[in-house]
Coordinates of C-alpha atoms in Angstrom, one line a residue:
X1 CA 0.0 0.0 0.0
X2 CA 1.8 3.5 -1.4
X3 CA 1.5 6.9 -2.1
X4 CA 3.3 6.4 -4.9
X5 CA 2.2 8.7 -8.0
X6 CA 0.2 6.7 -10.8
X7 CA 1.9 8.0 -13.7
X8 CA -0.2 6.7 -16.8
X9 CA -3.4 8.2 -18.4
X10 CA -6.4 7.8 -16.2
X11 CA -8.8 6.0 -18.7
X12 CA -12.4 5.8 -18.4
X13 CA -12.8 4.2 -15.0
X14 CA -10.6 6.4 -13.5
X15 CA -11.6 9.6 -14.9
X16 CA -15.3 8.8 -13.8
X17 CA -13.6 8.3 -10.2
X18 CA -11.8 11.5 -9.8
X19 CA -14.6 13.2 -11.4
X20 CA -17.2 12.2 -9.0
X21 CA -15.0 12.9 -5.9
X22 CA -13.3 16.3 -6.9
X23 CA -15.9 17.7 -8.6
X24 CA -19.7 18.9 -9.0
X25 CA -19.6 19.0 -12.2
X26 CA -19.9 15.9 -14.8
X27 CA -20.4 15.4 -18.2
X28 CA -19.4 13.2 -20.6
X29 CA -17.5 15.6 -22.7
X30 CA -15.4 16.0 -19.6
X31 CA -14.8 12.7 -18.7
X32 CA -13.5 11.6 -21.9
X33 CA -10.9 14.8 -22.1
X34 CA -10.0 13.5 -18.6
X35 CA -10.0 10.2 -20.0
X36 CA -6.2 11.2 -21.8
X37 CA -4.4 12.8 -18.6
X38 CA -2.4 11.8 -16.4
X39 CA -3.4 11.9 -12.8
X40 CA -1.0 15.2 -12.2
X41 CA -2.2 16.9 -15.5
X42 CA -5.7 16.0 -14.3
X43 CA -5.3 17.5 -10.9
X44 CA -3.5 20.4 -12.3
X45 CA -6.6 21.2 -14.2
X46 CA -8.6 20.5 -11.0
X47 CA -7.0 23.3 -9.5
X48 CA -7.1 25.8 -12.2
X49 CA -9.1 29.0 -11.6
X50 CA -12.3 29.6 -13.0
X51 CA -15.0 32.3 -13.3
X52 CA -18.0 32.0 -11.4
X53 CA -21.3 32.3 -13.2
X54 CA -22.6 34.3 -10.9
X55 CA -20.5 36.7 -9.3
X56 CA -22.7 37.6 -6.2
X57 CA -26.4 36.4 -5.2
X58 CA -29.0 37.9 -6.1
X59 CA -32.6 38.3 -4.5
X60 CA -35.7 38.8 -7.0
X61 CA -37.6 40.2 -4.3
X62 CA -39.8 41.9 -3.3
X63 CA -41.5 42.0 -7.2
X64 CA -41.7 45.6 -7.6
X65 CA -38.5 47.2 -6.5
X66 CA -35.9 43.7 -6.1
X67 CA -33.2 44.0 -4.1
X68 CA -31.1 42.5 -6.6
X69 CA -27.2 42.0 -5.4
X70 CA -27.6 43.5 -2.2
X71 CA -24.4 41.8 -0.6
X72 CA -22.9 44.5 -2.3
X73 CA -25.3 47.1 -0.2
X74 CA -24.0 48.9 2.7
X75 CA -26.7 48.7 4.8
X76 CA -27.6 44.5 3.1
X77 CA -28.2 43.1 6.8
X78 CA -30.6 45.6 8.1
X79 CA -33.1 45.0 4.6
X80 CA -36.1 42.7 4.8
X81 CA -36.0 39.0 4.3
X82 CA -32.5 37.7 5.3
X83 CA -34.5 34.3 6.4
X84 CA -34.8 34.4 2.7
X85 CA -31.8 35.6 1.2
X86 CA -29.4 33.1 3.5
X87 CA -31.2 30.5 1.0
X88 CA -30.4 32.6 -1.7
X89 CA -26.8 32.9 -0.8
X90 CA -26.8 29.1 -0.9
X91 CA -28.6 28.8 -4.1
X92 CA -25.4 31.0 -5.8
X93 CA -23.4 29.0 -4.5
X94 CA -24.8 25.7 -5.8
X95 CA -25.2 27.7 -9.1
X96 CA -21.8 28.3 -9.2
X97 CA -21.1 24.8 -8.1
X98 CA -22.9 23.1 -11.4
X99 CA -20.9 25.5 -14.0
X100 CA -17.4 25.1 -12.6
X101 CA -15.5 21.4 -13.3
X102 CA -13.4 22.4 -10.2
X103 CA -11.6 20.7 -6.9
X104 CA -12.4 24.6 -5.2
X105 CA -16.2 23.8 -4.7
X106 CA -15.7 20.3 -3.0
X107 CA -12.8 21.9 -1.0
X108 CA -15.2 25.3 0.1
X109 CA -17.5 22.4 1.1
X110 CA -14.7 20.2 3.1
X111 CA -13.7 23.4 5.2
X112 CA -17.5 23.7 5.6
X113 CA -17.9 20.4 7.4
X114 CA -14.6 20.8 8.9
X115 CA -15.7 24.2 10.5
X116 CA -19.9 23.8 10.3
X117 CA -22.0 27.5 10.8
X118 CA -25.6 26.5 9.8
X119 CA -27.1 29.7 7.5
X120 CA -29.9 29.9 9.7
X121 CA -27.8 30.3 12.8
X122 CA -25.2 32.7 11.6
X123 CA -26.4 36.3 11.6
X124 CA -27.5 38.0 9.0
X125 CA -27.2 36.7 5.4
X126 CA -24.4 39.4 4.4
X127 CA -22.2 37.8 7.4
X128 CA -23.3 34.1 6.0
X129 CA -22.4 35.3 2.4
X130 CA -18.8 36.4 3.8
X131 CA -18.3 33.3 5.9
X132 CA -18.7 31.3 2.5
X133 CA -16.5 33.0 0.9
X134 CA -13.6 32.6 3.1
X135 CA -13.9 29.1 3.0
X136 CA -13.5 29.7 -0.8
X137 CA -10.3 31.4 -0.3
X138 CA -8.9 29.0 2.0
X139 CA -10.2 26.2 0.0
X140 CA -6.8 25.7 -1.8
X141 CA -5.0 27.5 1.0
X142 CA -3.4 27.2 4.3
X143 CA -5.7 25.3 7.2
X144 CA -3.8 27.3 9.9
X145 CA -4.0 30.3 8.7
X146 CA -8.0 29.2 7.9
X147 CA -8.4 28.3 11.6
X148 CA -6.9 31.6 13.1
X149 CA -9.2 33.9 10.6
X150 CA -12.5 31.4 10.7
X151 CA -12.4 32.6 14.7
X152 CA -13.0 36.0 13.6
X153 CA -15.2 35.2 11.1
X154 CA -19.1 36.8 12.0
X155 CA -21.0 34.1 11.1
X156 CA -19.1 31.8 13.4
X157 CA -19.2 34.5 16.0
X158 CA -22.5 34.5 16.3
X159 CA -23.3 30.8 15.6
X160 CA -21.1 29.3 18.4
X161 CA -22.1 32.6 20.6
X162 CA -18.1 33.8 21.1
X163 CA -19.5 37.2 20.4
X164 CA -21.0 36.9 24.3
X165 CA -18.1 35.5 24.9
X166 CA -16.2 38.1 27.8
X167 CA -14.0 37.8 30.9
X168 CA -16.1 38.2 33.3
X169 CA -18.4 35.7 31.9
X170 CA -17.0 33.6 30.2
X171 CA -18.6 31.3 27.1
X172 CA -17.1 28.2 25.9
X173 CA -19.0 27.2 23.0
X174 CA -16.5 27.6 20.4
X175 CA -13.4 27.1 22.6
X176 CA -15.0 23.5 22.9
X177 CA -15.5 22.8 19.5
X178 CA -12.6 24.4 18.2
X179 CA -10.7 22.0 20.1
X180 CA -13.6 18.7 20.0
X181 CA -14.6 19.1 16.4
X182 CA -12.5 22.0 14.3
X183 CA -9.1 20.7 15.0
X184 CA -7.4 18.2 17.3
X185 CA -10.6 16.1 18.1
X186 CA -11.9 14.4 21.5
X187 CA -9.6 11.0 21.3
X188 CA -10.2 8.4 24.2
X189 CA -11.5 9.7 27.9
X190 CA -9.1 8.4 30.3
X191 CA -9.9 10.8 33.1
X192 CA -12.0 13.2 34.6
X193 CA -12.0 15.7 31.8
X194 CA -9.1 14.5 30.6
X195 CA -9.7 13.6 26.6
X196 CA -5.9 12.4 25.9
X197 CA -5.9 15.3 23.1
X198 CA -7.1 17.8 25.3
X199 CA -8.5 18.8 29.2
X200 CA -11.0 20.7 30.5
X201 CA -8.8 23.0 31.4
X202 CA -7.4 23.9 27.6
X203 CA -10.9 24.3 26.9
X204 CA -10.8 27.4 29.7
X205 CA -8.3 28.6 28.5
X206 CA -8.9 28.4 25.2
X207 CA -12.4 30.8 26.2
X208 CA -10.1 33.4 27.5
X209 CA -8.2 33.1 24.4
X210 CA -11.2 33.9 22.7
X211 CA -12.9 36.3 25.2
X212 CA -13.7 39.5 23.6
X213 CA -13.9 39.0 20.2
X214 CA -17.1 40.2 18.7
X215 CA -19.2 40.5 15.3
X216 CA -18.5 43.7 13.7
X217 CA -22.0 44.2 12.5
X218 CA -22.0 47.0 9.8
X219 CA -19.1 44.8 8.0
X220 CA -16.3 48.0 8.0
X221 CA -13.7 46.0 9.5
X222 CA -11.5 44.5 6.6
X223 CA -9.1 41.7 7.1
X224 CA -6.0 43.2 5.1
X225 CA -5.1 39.1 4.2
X226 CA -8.3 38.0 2.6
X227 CA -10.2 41.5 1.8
X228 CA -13.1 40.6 3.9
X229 CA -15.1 42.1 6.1
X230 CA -14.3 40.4 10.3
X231 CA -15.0 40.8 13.4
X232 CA -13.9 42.7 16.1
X233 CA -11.8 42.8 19.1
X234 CA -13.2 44.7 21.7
X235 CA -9.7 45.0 24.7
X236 CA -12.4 45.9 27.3
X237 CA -13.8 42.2 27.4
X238 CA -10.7 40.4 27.3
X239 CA -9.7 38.2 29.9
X240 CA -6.1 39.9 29.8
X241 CA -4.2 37.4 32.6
X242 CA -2.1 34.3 30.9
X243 CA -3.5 31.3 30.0
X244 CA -1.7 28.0 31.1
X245 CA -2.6 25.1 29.4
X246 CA -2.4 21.1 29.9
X247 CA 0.5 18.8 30.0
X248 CA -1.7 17.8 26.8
X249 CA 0.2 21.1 25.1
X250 CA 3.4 20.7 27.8
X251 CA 2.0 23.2 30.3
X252 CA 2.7 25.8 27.9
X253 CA 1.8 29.6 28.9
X254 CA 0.3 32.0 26.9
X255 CA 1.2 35.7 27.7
X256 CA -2.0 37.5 28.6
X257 CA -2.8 40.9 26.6
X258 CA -4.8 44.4 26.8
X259 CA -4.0 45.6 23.4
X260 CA -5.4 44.7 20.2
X261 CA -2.3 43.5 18.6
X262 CA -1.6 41.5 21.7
X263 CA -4.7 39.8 22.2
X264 CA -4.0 39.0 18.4
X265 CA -1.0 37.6 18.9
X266 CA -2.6 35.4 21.5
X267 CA -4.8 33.4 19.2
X268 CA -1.8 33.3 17.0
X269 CA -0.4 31.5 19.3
X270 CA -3.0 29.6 20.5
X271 CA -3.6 27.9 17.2
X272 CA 0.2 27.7 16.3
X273 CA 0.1 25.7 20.3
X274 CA -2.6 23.7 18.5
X275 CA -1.8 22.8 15.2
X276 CA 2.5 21.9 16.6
X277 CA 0.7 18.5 17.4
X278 CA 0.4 15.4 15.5
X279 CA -3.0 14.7 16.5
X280 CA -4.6 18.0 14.5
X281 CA -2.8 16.8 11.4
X282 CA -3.9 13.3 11.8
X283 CA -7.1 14.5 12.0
X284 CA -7.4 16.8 9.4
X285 CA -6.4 13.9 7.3
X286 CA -8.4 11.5 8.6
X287 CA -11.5 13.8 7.3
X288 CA -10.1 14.0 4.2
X289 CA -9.8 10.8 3.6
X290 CA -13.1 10.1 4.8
X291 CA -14.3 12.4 1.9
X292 CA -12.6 12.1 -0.3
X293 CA -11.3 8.1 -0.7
X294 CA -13.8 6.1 2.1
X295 CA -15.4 6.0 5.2
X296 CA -13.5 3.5 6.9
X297 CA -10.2 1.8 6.8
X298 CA -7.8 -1.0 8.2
X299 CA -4.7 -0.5 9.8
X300 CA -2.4 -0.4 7.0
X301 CA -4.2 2.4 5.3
X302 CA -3.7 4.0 8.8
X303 CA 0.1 3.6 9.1
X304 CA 1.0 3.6 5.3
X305 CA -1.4 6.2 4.1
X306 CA -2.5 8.6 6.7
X307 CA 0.1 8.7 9.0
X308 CA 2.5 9.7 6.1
X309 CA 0.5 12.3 4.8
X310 CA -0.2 13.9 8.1
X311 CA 3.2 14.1 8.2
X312 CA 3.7 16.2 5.2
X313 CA 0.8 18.3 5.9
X314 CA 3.1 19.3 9.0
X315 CA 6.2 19.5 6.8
X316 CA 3.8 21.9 4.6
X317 CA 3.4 23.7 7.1
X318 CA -0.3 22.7 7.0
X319 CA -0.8 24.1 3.1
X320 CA -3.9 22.2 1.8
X321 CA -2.6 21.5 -1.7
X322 CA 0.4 19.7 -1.3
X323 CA -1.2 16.8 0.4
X324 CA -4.2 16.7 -2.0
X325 CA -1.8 16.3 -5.0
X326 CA -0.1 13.5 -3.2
X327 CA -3.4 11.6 -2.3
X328 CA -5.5 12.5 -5.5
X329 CA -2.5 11.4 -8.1
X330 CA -1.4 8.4 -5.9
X331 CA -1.8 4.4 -6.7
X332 CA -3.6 4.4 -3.6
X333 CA -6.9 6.7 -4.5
X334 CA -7.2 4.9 -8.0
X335 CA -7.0 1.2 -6.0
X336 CA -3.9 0.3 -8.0
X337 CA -1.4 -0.4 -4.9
X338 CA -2.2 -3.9 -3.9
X339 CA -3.1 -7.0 -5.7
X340 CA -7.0 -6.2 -6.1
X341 CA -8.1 -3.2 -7.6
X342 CA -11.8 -3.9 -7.8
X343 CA -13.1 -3.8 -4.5
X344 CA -12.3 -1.4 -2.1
X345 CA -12.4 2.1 -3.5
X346 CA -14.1 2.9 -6.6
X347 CA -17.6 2.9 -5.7
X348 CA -17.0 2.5 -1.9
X349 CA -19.1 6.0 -1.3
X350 CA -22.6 6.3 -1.2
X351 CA -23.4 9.6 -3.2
X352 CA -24.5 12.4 -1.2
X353 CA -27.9 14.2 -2.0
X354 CA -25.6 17.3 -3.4
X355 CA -24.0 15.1 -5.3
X356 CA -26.5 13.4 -7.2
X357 CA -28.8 16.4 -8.1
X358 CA -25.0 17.7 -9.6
X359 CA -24.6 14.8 -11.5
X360 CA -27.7 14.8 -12.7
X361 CA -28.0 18.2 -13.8
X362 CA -24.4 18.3 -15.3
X363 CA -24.5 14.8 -16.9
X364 CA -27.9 15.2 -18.4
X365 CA -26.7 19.1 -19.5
X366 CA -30.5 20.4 -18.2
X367 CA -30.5 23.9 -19.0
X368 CA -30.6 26.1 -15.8
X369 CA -32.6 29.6 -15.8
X370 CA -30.7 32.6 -15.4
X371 CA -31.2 34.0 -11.9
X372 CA -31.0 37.5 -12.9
X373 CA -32.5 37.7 -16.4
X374 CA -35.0 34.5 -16.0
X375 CA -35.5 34.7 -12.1
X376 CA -39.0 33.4 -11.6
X377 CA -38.2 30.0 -13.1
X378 CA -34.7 29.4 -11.5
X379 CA -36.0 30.6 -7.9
X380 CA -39.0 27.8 -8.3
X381 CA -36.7 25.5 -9.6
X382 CA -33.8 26.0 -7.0
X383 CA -36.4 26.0 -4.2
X384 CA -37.9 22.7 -5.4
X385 CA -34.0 21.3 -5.2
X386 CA -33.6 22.9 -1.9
X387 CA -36.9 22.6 0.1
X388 CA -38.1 19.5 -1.4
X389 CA -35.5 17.3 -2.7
X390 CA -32.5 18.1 -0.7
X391 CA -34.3 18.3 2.7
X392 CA -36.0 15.3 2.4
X393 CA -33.1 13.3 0.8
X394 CA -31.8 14.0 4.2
X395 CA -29.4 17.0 3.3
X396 CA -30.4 20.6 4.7
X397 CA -27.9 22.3 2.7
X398 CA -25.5 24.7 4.1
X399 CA -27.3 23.6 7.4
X400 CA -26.6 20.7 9.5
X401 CA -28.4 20.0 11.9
X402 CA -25.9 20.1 14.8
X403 CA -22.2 21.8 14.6
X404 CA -20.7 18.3 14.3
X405 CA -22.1 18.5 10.7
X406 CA -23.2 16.0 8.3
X407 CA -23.6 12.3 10.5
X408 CA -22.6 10.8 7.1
X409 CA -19.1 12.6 7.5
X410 CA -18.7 11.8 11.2
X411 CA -20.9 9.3 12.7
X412 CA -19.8 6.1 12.8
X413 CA -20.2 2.9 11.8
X414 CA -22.9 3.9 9.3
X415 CA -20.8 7.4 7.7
X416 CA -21.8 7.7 4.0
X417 CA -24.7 4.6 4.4
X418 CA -26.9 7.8 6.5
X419 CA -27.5 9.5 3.3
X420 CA -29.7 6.2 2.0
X421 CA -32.7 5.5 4.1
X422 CA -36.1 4.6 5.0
X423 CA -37.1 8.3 5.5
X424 CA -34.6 9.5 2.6
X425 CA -35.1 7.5 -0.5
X426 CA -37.8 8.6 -1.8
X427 CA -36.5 11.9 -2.5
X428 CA -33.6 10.5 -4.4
X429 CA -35.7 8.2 -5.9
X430 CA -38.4 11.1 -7.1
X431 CA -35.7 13.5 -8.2
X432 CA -35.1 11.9 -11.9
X433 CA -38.9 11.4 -12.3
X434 CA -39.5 14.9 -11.4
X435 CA -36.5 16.3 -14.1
X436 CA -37.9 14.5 -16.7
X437 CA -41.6 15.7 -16.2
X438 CA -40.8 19.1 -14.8
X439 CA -43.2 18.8 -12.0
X440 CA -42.7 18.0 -8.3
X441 CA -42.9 14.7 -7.6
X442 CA -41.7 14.6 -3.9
X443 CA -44.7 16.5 -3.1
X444 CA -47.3 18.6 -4.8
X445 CA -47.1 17.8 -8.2
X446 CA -46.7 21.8 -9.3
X447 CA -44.2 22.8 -12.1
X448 CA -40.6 23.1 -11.2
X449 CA -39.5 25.3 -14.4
X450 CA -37.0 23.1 -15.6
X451 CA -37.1 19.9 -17.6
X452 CA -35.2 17.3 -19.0
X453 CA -35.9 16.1 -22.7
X454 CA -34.0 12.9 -22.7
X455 CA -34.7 11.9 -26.2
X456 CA -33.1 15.1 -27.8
X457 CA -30.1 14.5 -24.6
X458 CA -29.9 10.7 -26.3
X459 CA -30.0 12.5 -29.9
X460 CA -27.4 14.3 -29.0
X461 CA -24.9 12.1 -27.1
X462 CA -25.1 8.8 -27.8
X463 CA -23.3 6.9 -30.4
X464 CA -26.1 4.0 -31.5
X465 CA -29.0 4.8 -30.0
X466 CA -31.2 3.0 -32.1
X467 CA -29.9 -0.2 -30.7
X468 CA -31.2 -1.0 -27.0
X469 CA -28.0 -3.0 -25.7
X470 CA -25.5 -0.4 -27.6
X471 CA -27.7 2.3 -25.7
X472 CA -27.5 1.1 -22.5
X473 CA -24.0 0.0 -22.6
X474 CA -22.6 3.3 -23.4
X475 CA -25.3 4.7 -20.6
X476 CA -23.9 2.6 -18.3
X477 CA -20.3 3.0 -19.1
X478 CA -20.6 6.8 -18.5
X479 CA -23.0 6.9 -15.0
X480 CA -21.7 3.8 -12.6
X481 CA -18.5 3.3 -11.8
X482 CA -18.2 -0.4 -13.0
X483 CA -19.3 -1.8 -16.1
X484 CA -22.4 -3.5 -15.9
X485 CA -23.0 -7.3 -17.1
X486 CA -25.2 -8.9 -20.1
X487 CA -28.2 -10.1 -17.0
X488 CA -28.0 -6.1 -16.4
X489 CA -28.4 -4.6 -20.1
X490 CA -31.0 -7.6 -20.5
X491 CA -32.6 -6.2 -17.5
X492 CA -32.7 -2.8 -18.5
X493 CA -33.5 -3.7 -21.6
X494 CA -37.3 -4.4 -21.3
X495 CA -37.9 -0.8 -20.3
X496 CA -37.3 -0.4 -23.9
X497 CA -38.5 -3.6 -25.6
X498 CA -41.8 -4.2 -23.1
X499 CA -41.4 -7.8 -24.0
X500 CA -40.9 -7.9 -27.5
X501 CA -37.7 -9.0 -29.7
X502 CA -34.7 -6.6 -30.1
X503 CA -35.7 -5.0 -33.4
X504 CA -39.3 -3.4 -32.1
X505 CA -36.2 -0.4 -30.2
X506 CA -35.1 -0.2 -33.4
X507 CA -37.8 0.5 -34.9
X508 CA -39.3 2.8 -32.6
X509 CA -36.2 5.1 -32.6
X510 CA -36.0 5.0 -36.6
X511 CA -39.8 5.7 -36.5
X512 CA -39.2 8.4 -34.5
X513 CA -35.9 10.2 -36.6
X514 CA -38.2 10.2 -39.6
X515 CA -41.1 11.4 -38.1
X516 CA -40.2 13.6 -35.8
X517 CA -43.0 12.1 -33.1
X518 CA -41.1 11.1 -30.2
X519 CA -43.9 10.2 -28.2
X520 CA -43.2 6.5 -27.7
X521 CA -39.0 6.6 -27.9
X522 CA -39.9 9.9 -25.1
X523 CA -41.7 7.5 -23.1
X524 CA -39.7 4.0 -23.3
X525 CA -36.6 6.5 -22.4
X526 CA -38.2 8.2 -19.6
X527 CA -38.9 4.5 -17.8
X528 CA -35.3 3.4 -18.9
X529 CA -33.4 6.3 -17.3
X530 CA -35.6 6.5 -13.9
X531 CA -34.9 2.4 -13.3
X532 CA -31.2 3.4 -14.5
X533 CA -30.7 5.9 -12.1
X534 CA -32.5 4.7 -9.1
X535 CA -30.4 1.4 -9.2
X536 CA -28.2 0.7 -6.9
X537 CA -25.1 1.2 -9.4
X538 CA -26.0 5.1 -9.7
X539 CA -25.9 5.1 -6.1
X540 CA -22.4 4.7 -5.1
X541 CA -19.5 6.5 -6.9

């Protein structure tokens, strides 16, 4: 088992692989220009910077004078409807998201479940906007540097409540989960507040670290680094005597401060105390792993794979891209280190809500409305993704439900196998049904605005579609992970044939090209792509 660098051209299979991990974004056309690089070339493309579609959100409300891009508005979190328009900022995001074939809008996410704010508990919707964009310009950055600015970061100020955070009342909300879930992680309990990792008592101190840092609410004070608007530090509320911490961090003291640069230099060194251990690497890695490769692991995988790159993260001084290079152009991530390469990666993950309506939409190449010029029909088509299908498949998006995030990226033994249950299938199951009719089919039945025409999308894309094997071969091929076997096709097949002999497919489709009627091919391809994507193979990437 090695990190070593796979060298040759990804191929098919491999290119479908990276694809689906690193990206939102998946079409054919990509994956067969992906198809001819080499892992590196590949991830160098990854990385490249792109335009976003959408440079800021925009709110089509209220109809008769819109408030349009008000993040840009000096007085944004003081106007009506930021309930609303903390949806909105999540809809440009996801807009963004599905035009960009780029590793920056799974890493914004990563840093998004590595340091969780839910939208609905983070201020007001200008703070919310900010807080996702400096995930976005840490995404290919430095996590150190991400965890000393994320602590003065509005949204999070308010969420874990270190705005009412002062010395002579101390509040250790975020100090805890700085310490429990942001960085170093609880490890095993073998004392009375003693979490091997970290103590009680660092989690005190860490609060008076923190005490007196405060959300900045008219957004004037600029972090000179990032351009963005912070928080405050307010000298009055600081808890100004030094901090001693565990034998967990070697008793180490940190100078108390009454001045703004000092009290800054405290968390500096509070998060440099922090991120000196091998235990925040590990676990930074460990999460990575966990999303990007698989959920769970053996030993050797521990000690040949994680270990080493925690390593070089620390070597890296904790720089983000280095280690992602190593792990997403290594033999390792394309299951080509050890004698069987067919079982334990590729298609180990079971896709996440996000990821399938992405898919979906990007593979299939639906047309999305423009939110500015065509706004009624992409706000009810977003907020059927968002209210209806995401919720329900189990994903409140940009909104966990608790600050330890996502249970499918954290709770064990089940991880990834949360996002496919009982009470969430349904959803996933209903989405294709609903893209292809253009109505809601979770719930309601009303019009979503956008819809799929999957005979012009076969027209278009598919090499023999006239013959119901060669059709669903090259389907298949391009959407699961594995190839699928004859039983399967065959299987498949009878959405198309309803029983009879090969040639009635053929006949149907060459019916259709020279009349132009596609209303039997429309509906033999709507039953064949809802049973294709609702298996189990379409599930797992």
């Amino acid at each position: 088992m090695t990190l070593d660098q796979h060298t040759q051209a990804l191929g098919l299979r491999n290119a479908k692989h990276l694809l689906r991990r690193t990206s939102f974004n998946y079409t054919k056309e990509t994956l067969l220009e992906f198809s001819n690089l080499t892992p590196e070339q590949a991830f160098d493309k990854l990385i490249t910077i792109q335009s976003t579609k959408l440079s800021e959100p925009y709110d089509h409300k209220p109809e008769d004078n819109p408030h349009g891009f008000w993040t840009s508005s000096p007085d944004g979190s003081s106007l009506d409807g930021q309930f609303r328009k903390k949806i909105y900022v999540a809809y440009w995001w996801l807009y963004n998201g599905l035009h960009q074939n780029s590793l920056k809008q799974k890493m914004t996410f990563f840093l998004h479940t590595s340091f969780t704010v839910s939208k609905f508990n983070a201020g007001s919707s200008v703070h919310f906007y900010d807080h996702m964009r400096l995930l976005e310009h840490y995404a290919f950055g430095n996590l150190k540097t991400m965890s000393k600015k994320i602590t003065y970061d509005n949204s999070m100020l308010d969420y874990l409540d270190n705005t009412k955070n002062n010395a002579n009342n101390p509040n250790e909300n975020y100090a805890r989960e700085f310490l429990e879930l942001f960085t170093i992680l609880k490890a095993e309990q073998v004392g009375n507040g003693d979490y091997t990792n970290y103590t009680e008592l660092d989690v005190q101190q860490a609060a008076k670290v923190f005490s007196g840092i405060k959300t900045q609410y008219d957004r004037t004070n600029i972090d000179s680094d990032t351009n963005l608007p912070m928080g405050r530090i307010d000298t009055f509320r600081h808890d100004k005597d030094d901090k001693t911490f565990s034998y967990a961090f070697d008793d180490t003291v940190i100078t108390g401060s009454d001045t703004e640069e000092g009290i800054a230099q405290e968390l500096d060194n509070f998060v440099e105390m922090v991120f000196s251990k091998e235990a925040t690497a590990i676990s930074f890695v460990r999460k990575l792993y966990r999303y990007f490769v698989k959920s769970e692991w053996e030993d050797e995988v521990e000690e040949n794979i994680i270990k080493p790159l925690a390593q070089q993260l620390q070597t890296d001084n904790y720089e983000i891209l280095p280690i992602l290079k190593t792990l997403l152009t290594s033999k390792h991530f394309y299951d080509l280190d050890d004698a069987d390469n067919s079982d334990e990666i590729i298609g180990s993950i079971i896709k996440s809500p996000l990821q399938i309506c992405n898919e979906l939409i990007s593979f299939f190449k639906i047309d999305i409305p423009d939110p500015v010029t065509e706004s009624e029909d992409f706000f009810r088509f977003f907020d059927f993704l968002y209210r209806f299908y995401l919720s329900a498949a189990g994903m409140a998006l940009w909104a966990p439900d608790s600050v330890a995030g996502y249970p499918a990226h954290y709770q064990s033994p089940d991880f990834d196998r949360h996002w496919f249950s009982s009470n969430t299938v349904l959803a996933r199951y209903k989405l294709i049904e609903s893209l292809l009719t253009g109505r809601n089919k979770i719930r309601y039945n009303n019009r979503i605005n956008v819809e799929l025409n999957i005979v012009e999308f076969v027209q278009n894309n598919i090499n023999e579609p006239s013959y119901a094997t060669d059709l669903i071969t090259e389907l298949a091929d391009l959407l699961y992970p594995e190839p699928i076997s004859d039983e399967r096709k065959a299987y498949f097949a009878q959405n198309l044939l309803e029983g009879f002999p090969d040639y009635y497919w053929t006949n149907a489709w060459l019916g259709y090209t020279g009349s132009g009627d596609d209303t039997v091919v429309k509906s033999r391809l709507n039953a064949l792509i809802i049973q294709m994507i609702n298996a189990a193979e379409f599930q797992i990437m």
